[in-house]
XYZ file of C-alpha atoms in Angstrom:
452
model
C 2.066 19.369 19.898
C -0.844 18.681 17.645
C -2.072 15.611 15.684
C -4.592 14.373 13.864
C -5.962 10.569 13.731
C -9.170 9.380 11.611
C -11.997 7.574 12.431
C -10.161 4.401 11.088
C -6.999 3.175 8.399
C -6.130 1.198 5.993
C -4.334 -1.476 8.008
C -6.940 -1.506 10.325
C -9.283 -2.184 7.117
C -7.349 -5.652 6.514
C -9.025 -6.624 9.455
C -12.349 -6.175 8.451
C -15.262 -7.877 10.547
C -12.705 -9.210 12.792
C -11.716 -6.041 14.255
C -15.304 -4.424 14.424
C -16.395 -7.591 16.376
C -13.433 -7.181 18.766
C -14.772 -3.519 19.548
C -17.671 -5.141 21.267
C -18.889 -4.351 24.985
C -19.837 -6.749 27.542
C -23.729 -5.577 26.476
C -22.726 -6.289 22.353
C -21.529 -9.445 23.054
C -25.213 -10.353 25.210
C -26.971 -9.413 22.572
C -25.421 -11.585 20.326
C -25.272 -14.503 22.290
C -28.792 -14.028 23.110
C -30.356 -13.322 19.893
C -28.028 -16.451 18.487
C -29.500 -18.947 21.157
C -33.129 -17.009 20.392
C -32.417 -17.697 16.615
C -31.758 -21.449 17.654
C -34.923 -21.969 19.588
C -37.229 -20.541 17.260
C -35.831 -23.294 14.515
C -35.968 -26.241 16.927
C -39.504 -25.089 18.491
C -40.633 -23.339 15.244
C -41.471 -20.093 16.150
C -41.180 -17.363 13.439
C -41.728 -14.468 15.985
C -38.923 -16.140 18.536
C -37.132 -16.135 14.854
C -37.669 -12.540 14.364
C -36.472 -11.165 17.884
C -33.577 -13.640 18.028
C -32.334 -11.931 14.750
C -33.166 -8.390 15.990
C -30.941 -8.842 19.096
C -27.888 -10.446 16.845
C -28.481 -8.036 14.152
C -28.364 -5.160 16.310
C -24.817 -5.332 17.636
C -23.163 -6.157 14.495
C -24.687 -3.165 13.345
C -23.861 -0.707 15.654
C -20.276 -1.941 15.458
C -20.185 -1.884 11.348
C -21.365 1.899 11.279
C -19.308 3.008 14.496
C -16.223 0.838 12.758
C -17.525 2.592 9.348
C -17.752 6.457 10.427
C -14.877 8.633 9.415
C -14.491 10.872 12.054
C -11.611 13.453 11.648
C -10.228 14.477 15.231
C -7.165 16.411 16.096
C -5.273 16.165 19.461
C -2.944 18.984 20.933
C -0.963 18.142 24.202
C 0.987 21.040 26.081
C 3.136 20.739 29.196
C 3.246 23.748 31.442
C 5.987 24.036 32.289
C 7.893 21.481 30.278
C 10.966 21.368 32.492
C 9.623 20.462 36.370
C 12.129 20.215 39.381
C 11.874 16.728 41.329
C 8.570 17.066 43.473
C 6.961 19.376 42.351
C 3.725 19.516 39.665
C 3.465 19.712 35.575
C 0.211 20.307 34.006
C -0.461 18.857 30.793
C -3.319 20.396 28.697
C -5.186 18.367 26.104
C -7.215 19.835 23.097
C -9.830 17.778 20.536
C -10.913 19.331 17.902
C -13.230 18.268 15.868
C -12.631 18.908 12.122
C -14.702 16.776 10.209
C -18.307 17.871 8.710
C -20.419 14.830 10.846
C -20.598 15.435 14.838
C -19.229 12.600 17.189
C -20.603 9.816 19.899
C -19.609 9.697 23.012
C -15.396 9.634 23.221
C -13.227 8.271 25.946
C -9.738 10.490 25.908
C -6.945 8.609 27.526
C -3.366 9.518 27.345
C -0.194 6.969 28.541
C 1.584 8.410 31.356
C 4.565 6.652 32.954
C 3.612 4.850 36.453
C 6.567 7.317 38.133
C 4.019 10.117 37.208
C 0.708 8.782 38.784
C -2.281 6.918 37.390
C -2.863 7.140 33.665
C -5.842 10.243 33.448
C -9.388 9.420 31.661
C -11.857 11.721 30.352
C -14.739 11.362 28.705
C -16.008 13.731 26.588
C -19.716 14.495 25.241
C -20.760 14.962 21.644
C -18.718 17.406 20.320
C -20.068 19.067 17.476
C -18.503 19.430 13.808
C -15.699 21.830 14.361
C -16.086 22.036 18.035
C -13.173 21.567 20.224
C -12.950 20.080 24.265
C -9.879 21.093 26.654
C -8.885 19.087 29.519
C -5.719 19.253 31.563
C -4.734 17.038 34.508
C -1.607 17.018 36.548
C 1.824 14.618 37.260
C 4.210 14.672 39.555
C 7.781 12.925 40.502
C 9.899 12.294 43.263
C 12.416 11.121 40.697
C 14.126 12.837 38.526
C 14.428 11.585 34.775
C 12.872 11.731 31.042
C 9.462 10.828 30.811
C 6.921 10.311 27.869
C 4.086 11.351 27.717
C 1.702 9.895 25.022
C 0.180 8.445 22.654
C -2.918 9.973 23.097
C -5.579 7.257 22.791
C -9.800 7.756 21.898
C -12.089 5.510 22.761
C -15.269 5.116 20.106
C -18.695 4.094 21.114
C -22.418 3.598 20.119
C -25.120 5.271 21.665
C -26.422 1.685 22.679
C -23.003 1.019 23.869
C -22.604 -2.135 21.755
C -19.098 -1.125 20.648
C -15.904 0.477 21.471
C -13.433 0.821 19.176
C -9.775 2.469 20.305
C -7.862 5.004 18.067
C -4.435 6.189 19.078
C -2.559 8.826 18.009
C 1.215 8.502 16.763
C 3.323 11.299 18.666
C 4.288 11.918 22.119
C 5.797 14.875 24.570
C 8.318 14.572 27.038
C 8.165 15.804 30.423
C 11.767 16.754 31.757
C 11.970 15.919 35.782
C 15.246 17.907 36.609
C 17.321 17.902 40.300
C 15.460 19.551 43.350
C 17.173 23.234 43.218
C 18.259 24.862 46.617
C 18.756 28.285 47.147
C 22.106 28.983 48.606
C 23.159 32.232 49.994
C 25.348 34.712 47.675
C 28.706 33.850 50.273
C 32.204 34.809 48.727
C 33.885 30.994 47.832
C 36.195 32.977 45.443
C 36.692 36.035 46.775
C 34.569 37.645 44.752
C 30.528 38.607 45.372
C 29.910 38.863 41.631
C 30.790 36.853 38.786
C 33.065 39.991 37.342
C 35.932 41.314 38.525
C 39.798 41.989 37.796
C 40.573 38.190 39.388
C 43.648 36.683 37.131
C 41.825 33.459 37.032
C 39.117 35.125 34.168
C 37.596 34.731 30.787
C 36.433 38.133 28.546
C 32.546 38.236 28.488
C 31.159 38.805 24.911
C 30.889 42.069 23.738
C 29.381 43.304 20.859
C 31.258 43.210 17.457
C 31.793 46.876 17.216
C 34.223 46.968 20.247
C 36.114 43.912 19.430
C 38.684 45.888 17.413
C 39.015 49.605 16.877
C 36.533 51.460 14.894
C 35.793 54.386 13.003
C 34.522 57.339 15.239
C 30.663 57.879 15.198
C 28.392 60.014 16.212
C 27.399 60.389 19.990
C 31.051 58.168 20.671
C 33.133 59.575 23.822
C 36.102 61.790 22.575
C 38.072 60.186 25.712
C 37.514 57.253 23.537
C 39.399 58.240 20.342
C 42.905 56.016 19.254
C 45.283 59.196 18.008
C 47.742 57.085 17.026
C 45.386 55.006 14.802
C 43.952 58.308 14.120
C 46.747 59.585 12.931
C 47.662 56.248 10.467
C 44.374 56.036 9.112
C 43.658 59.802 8.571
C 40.317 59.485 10.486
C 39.181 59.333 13.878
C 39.385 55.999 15.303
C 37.541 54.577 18.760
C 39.052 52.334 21.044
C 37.011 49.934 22.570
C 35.927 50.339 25.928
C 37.321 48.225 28.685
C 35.043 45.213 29.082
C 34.089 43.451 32.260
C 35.339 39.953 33.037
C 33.696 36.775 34.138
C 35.254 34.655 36.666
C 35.087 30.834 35.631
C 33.225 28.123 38.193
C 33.644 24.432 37.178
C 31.423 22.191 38.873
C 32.912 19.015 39.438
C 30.097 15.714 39.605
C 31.813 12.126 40.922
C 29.335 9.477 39.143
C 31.937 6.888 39.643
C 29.055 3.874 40.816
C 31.561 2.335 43.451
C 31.720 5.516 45.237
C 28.056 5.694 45.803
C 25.895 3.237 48.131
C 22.282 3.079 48.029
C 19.642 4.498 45.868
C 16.652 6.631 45.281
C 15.652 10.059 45.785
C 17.394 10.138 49.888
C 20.509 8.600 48.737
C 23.770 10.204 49.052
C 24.312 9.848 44.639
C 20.542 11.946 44.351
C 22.074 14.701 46.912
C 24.947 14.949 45.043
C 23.266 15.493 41.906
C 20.814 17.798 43.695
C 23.536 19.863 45.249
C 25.850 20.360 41.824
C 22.270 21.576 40.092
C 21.965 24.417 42.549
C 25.585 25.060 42.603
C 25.519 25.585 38.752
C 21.914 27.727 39.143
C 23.358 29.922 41.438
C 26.728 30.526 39.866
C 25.301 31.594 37.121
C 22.684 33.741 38.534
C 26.165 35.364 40.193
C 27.582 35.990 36.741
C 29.962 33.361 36.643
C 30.240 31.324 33.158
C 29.918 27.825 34.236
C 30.357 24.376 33.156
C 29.690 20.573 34.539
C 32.683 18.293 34.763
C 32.067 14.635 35.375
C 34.855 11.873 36.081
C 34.134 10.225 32.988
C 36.429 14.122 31.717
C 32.979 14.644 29.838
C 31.999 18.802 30.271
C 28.725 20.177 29.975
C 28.568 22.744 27.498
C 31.398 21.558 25.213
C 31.107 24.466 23.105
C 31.962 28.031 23.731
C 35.611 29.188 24.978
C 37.023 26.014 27.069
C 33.726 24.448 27.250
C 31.836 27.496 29.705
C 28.927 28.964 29.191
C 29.779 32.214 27.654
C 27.711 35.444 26.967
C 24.983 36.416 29.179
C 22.650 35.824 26.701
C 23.456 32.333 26.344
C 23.183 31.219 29.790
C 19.632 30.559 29.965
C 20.157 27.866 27.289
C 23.389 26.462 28.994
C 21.663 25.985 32.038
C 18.805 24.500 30.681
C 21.376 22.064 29.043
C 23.255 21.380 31.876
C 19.841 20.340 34.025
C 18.887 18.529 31.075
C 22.124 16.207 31.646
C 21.928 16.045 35.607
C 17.874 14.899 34.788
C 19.331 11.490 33.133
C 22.581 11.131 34.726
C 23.837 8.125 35.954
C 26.416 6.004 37.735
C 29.505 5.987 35.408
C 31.969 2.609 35.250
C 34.364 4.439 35.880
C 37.064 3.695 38.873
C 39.435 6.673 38.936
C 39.085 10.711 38.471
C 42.353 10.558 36.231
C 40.246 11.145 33.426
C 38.791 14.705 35.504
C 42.135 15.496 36.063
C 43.540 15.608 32.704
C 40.837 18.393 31.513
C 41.376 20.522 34.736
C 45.065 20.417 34.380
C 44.631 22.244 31.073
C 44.378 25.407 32.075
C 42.900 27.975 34.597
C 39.234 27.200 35.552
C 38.594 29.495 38.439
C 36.892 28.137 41.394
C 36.132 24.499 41.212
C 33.158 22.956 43.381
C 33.252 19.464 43.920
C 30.710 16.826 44.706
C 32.508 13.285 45.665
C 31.546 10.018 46.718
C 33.713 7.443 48.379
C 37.438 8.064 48.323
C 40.700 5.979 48.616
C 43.656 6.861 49.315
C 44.563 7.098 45.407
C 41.642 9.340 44.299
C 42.408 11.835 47.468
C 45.671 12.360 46.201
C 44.386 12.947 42.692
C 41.784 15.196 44.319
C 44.425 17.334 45.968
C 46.646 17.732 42.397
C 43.189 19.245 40.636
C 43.107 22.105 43.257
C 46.937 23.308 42.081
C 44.713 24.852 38.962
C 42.216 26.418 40.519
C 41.461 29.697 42.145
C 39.643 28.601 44.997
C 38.218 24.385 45.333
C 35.912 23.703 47.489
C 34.876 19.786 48.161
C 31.670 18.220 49.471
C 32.672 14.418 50.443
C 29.544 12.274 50.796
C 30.491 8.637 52.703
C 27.561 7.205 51.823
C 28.538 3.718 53.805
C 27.574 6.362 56.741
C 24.293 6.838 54.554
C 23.554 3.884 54.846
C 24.191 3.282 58.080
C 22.133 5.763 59.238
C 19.415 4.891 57.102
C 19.411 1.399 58.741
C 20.282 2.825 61.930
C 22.928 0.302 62.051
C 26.486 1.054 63.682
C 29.218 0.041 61.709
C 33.165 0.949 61.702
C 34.672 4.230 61.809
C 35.245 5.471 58.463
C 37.726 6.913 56.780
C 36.323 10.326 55.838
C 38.129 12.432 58.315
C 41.492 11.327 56.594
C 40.666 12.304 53.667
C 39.219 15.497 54.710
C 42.811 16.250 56.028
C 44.660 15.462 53.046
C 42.488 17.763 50.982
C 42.510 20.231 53.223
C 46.089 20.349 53.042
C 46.292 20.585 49.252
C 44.207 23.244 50.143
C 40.813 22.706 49.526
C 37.748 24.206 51.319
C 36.944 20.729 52.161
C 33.751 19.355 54.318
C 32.257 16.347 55.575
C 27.880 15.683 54.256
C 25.934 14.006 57.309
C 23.052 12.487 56.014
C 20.011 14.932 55.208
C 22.307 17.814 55.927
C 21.334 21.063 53.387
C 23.854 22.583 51.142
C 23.047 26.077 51.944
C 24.257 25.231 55.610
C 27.412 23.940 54.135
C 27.718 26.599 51.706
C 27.750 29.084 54.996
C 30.247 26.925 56.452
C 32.364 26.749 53.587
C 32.700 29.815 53.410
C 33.544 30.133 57.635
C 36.377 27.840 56.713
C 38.190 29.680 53.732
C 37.739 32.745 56.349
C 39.897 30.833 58.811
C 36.968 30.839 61.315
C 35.800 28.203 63.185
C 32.672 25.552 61.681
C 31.335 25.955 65.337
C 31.332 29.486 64.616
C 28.007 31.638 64.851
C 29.564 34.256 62.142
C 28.008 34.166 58.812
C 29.072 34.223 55.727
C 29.838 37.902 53.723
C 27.146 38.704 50.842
């Protein structure tokens, strides 16, 4: 993003003296107070050369800030993020650009830009004359644990004297913003729904887009397939007419997110909420990467895209943007007020949405029978039940009462859901594996892997 700032404007003109005195340094501010108590001396002792170097040393900061306050220097600023979307931990770079577009060269200039305090210490540089329609790059680097929406900017330039008398801050007006999305984990390409890829003859499918030509039948051209041709359109219209070919269908994949707040205990980037998050990210990156069209569910009945056919991401085209949309929303997701999955329910009982993955937090006996009525639309459900009491437990290394997981784990697994317990730090392509053991009927303790 580029911008430009000058040297100074015209609110900063109401100020006047005032804010050309407040530019000055530690070394301005000396000389003023020095040549002021010379200037007083030489009147009380009367000495007209004291007089004379007393008004030299006051003079001379008052200058240097009027003509550094004064100079109209013409600077543009350019900030780029590479890349602009960053998974949790790992590095952005941000590259800065001045350019100098005025006619005069510039002083010495201090280039600061505001970084949040989740992304490290705010980066200084200070950069040498720069010459009249010269340019200086810089880049520096930020990082977060957490994920989230983060601004970066205003850029701010720091104005000085070659005596150092004054400094005098300019800021720019715009800002960038540095996307920290869920850590991503590979999981292995394991058959939840039966199927390897995201197309097949399953019942439980959605047309992919095709072009428009073979929507409806068309006029024969040149190069077509003569297997292709309609006779009995042929024969109505008085031309040859092409059927469209058969297209391929993609299977559906909702991926179900439990935000509810009372269901989750603890926070920050280990707590059971933050691997939930994490581990419906990498769901929806791999599905799609499978050929599945995809969407996120929440219990607040919110879905993630909302547009295309029943809210899924659609053509193949298009998934690139819905997944960037969908990690967009799990970057600044939150706990929801929520106290119920009622509101979930309602959109999955509307129709057929293919294999459901679900991530949920604390259950009661209420929600686990609501739980088991979503899987009665669904090809194939598979459930990830975080206790996070046991989270935090373990985190405090604390024993407490046994919980009531295993219960529920039944009573989904009779509804028939793929259902399975997360220990604390456990990794979703394990569980993934082991989902998969369990839909096959074979044992968790099982050293068989899961079919590719």
């Amino acid at each position: 993003m580029t911008q430009g700032v000058p040297a100074h404007t015209p609110e900063e003109d109401k100020g006047g003296l005032r804010t050309a005195l407040a530019g000055l340094t530690t070394r301005g501010r000396s000389f003023l107070a020095a040549g002021i108590a010379a200037a007083i001396c030489a009147y009380v002792l009367g000495q007209s050369d004291l007089l004379r170097v007393g008004l030299l040393l006051a003079v001379l900061p008052l200058v240097c800030a009027t003509v550094l306050y004064r100079t109209r220097y013409r600077v543009a600023g350019s900030r780029r993020l590479s890349p602009g979307r960053v998974p949790a931990g790992s590095e952005a770079r941000v590259h800065l650009r001045m350019d100098n577009v005025s006619r005069l060269p510039t002083g010495l200039l201090m280039l600061q830009d505001r970084v949040p305090y989740v992304l490290g210490p705010r980066p200084r540089f200070v950069l040498d004359r720069v010459e009249a329609g010269g340019r200086r790059e810089v880049s520096y680097r930020v990082r977060s644990d957490l994920r989230g929406r983060y601004p970066l900017g205003p850029l701010q330039l720091r104005l000085t004297d070659p005596f150092g008398m004054c400094e005098l801050t300019r800021s720019f007006s715009t800002y960038d913003t540095l996307t920290v999305i869920p850590h991503v984990e590979p999981l292995p390409p394991v058959r939840l729904s039966g199927e390897a890829k995201g197309y097949g003859d399953g019942r439980q499918r959605a047309l992919a887009l095709a072009g428009e030509d073979d929507v409806i039948p068309r006029g024969y051209r040149h190069g077509d397939d003569l297997r292709r041709v309609h006779w009995r359109l042929t024969a109505r219209y008085g031309e040859l007419m092409v059927r469209r070919e058969e297209q391929p269908q993609r299977s559906r994949c909702t991926v179900f997110l439990d935000t509810r707040g009372l269901a989750f205990q603890g926070a920050g980037p280990d707590s059971a909420f933050e691997w939930a998050v994490s581990g419906a990210a990498s769901t929806l990156v791999h599905m799609l990467e499978r050929g599945f069209s995809v969407r996120l569910l929440t219990d607040t009945g919110s879905s993630v895209p909302a547009e295309g056919a029943d809210g899924f991401a659609g053509a193949s085209q298009e998934s690139a943007d819905a997944a960037g949309l969908m990690m967009d929303t799990l970057a600044v997701i939150d706990h929801s007020d929520g106290e119920g999955l009622s509101r979930a329910y309602d959109v999955l009982r509307g129709g057929n949405e293919g294999l459901l993955v679900a991530f949920f937090g604390d259950l009661d006996e209420e929600q686990a029978t609501v739980v088991a009525k979503m899987r009665q639309r669904s090809g194939g459900a598979v459930a990830f039940l975080l206790d996070s009491e046991s989270w935090v437990r373990e985190a405090a290394d604390v024993p407490g009462p046994l919980d009531k997981s295993e219960e529920r784990l039944r009573m989904l697994r009779e509804a028939g859901w793929t259902a399975l317990k997360v220990p604390r730090g456990a990794g979703l392509a394990d569980l993934w594996r082991q989902a998969d053991r369990q839909r096959m009927g074979i044992g968790a303790g099982s050293g068989t892997e899961g079919r590719s």
